[in-house]
XYZ file of C-alpha atoms in Angstrom:
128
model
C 10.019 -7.154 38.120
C 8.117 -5.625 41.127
C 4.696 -7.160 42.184
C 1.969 -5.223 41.325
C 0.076 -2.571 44.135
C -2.960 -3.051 45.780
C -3.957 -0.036 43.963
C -3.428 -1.049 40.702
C -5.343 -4.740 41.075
C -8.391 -2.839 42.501
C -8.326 -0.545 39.587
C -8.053 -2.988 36.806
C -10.871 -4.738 38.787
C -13.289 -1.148 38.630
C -12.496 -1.077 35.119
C -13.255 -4.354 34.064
C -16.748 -4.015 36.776
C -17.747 -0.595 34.723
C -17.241 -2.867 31.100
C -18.765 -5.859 32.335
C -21.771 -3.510 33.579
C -21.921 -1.262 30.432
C -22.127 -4.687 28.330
C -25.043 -5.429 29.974
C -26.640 -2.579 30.020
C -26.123 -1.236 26.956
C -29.135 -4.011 25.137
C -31.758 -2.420 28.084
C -30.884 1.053 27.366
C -31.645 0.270 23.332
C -34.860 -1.404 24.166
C -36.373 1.650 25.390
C -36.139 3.505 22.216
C -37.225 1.095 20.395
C -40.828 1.195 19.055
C -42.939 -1.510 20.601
C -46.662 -2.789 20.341
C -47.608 0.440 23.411
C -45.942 2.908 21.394
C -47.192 1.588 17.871
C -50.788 1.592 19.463
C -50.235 5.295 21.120
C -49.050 6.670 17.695
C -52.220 4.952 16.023
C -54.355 6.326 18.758
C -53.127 10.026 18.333
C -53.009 9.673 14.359
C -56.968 8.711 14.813
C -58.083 11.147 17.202
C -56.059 13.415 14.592
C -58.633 12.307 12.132
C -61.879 13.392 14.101
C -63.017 16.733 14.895
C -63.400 17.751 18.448
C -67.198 19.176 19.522
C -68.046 19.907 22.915
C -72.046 19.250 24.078
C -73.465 22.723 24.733
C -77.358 21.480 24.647
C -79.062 21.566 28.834
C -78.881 19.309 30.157
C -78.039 16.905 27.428
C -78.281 16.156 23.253
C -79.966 13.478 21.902
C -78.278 11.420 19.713
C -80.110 9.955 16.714
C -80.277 7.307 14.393
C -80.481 9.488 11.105
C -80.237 13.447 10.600
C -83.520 14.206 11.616
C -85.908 13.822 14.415
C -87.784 10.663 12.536
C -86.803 8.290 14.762
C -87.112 7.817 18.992
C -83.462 9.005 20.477
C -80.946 6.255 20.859
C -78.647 7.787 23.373
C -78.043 11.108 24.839
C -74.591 12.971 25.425
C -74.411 15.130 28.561
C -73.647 18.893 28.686
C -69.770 19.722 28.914
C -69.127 16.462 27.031
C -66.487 16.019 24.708
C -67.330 14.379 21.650
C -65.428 13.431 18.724
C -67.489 14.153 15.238
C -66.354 11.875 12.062
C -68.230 14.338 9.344
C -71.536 16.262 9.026
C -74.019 16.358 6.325
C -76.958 18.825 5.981
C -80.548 17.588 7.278
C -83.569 18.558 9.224
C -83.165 22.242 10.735
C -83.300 22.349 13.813
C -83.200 26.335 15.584
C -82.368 27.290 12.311
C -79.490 25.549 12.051
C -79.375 21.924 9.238
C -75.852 20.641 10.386
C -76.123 17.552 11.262
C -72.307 15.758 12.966
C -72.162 11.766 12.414
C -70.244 11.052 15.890
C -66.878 8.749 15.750
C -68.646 5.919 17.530
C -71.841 6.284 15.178
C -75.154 7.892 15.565
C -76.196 11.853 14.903
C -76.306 14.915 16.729
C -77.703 18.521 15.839
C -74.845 20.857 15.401
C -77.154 23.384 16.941
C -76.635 21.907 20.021
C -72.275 21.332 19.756
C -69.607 24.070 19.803
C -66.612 23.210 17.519
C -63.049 22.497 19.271
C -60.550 21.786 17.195
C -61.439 22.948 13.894
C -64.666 22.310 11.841
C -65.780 19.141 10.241
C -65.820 17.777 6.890
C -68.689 17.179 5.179
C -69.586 13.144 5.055
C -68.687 11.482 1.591
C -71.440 9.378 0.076
């Protein structure tokens, strides 16, 4: 029996380094792909914004956003031009430059549709 080379103790050495190393990472590499609470909350976040039509303020330099449909009522906020805005459903309601579209915004109140150019799509009408 010969005594084994230098050469073959540091390769059995490497070997067992790249298993012992692949062992250990193998459970990190899994964990990536793995859906956690910031991809759960991402996919919820795209599935909602999914569920809103997209409206862009074209009013100068701003729309008024309103309690009901119509003009009854004082203002309770204002959007300002360029603006992005994300409409939940519209409903018919006072007319306003001939126009009685009326958008219900995601984060609530009402905006004239005369003064919002449509995205992504039209919205639906607002169930009662």
């Amino acid at each position: 029996m010969t005594a084994p080379h230098a050469g073959h103790r540091i390769a059995s050495v490497f070997a067992g380094v790249l298993l012992a190393g692949t062992a250990l990472a193998a459970p990190a590499v899994a964990d990536d792909h793995r859906p956690g609470p910031a991809s759960v909350t991402a996919q919820d976040d795209q599935a909602q914004a999914a569920a809103y039509a997209r409206g862009r303020v074209i009013a100068h330099p701003s729309v008024l956003v309103r309690k009901t449909p119509n003009r009854n009522h004082p203002p309770i906020g204002e959007i300002p031009f360029g603006t992005y805005i994300d409409i939940k459903c519209k409903v018919n309601g006072e007319v306003i430059d001939g126009n009685p579209r009326w958008y219900l915004l995601k984060n609530g109140g009402w905006v004239s549709a005369r003064w919002v150019e449509n995205v992504n799509g039209i919205p639906p009408w607002c169930r009662a």
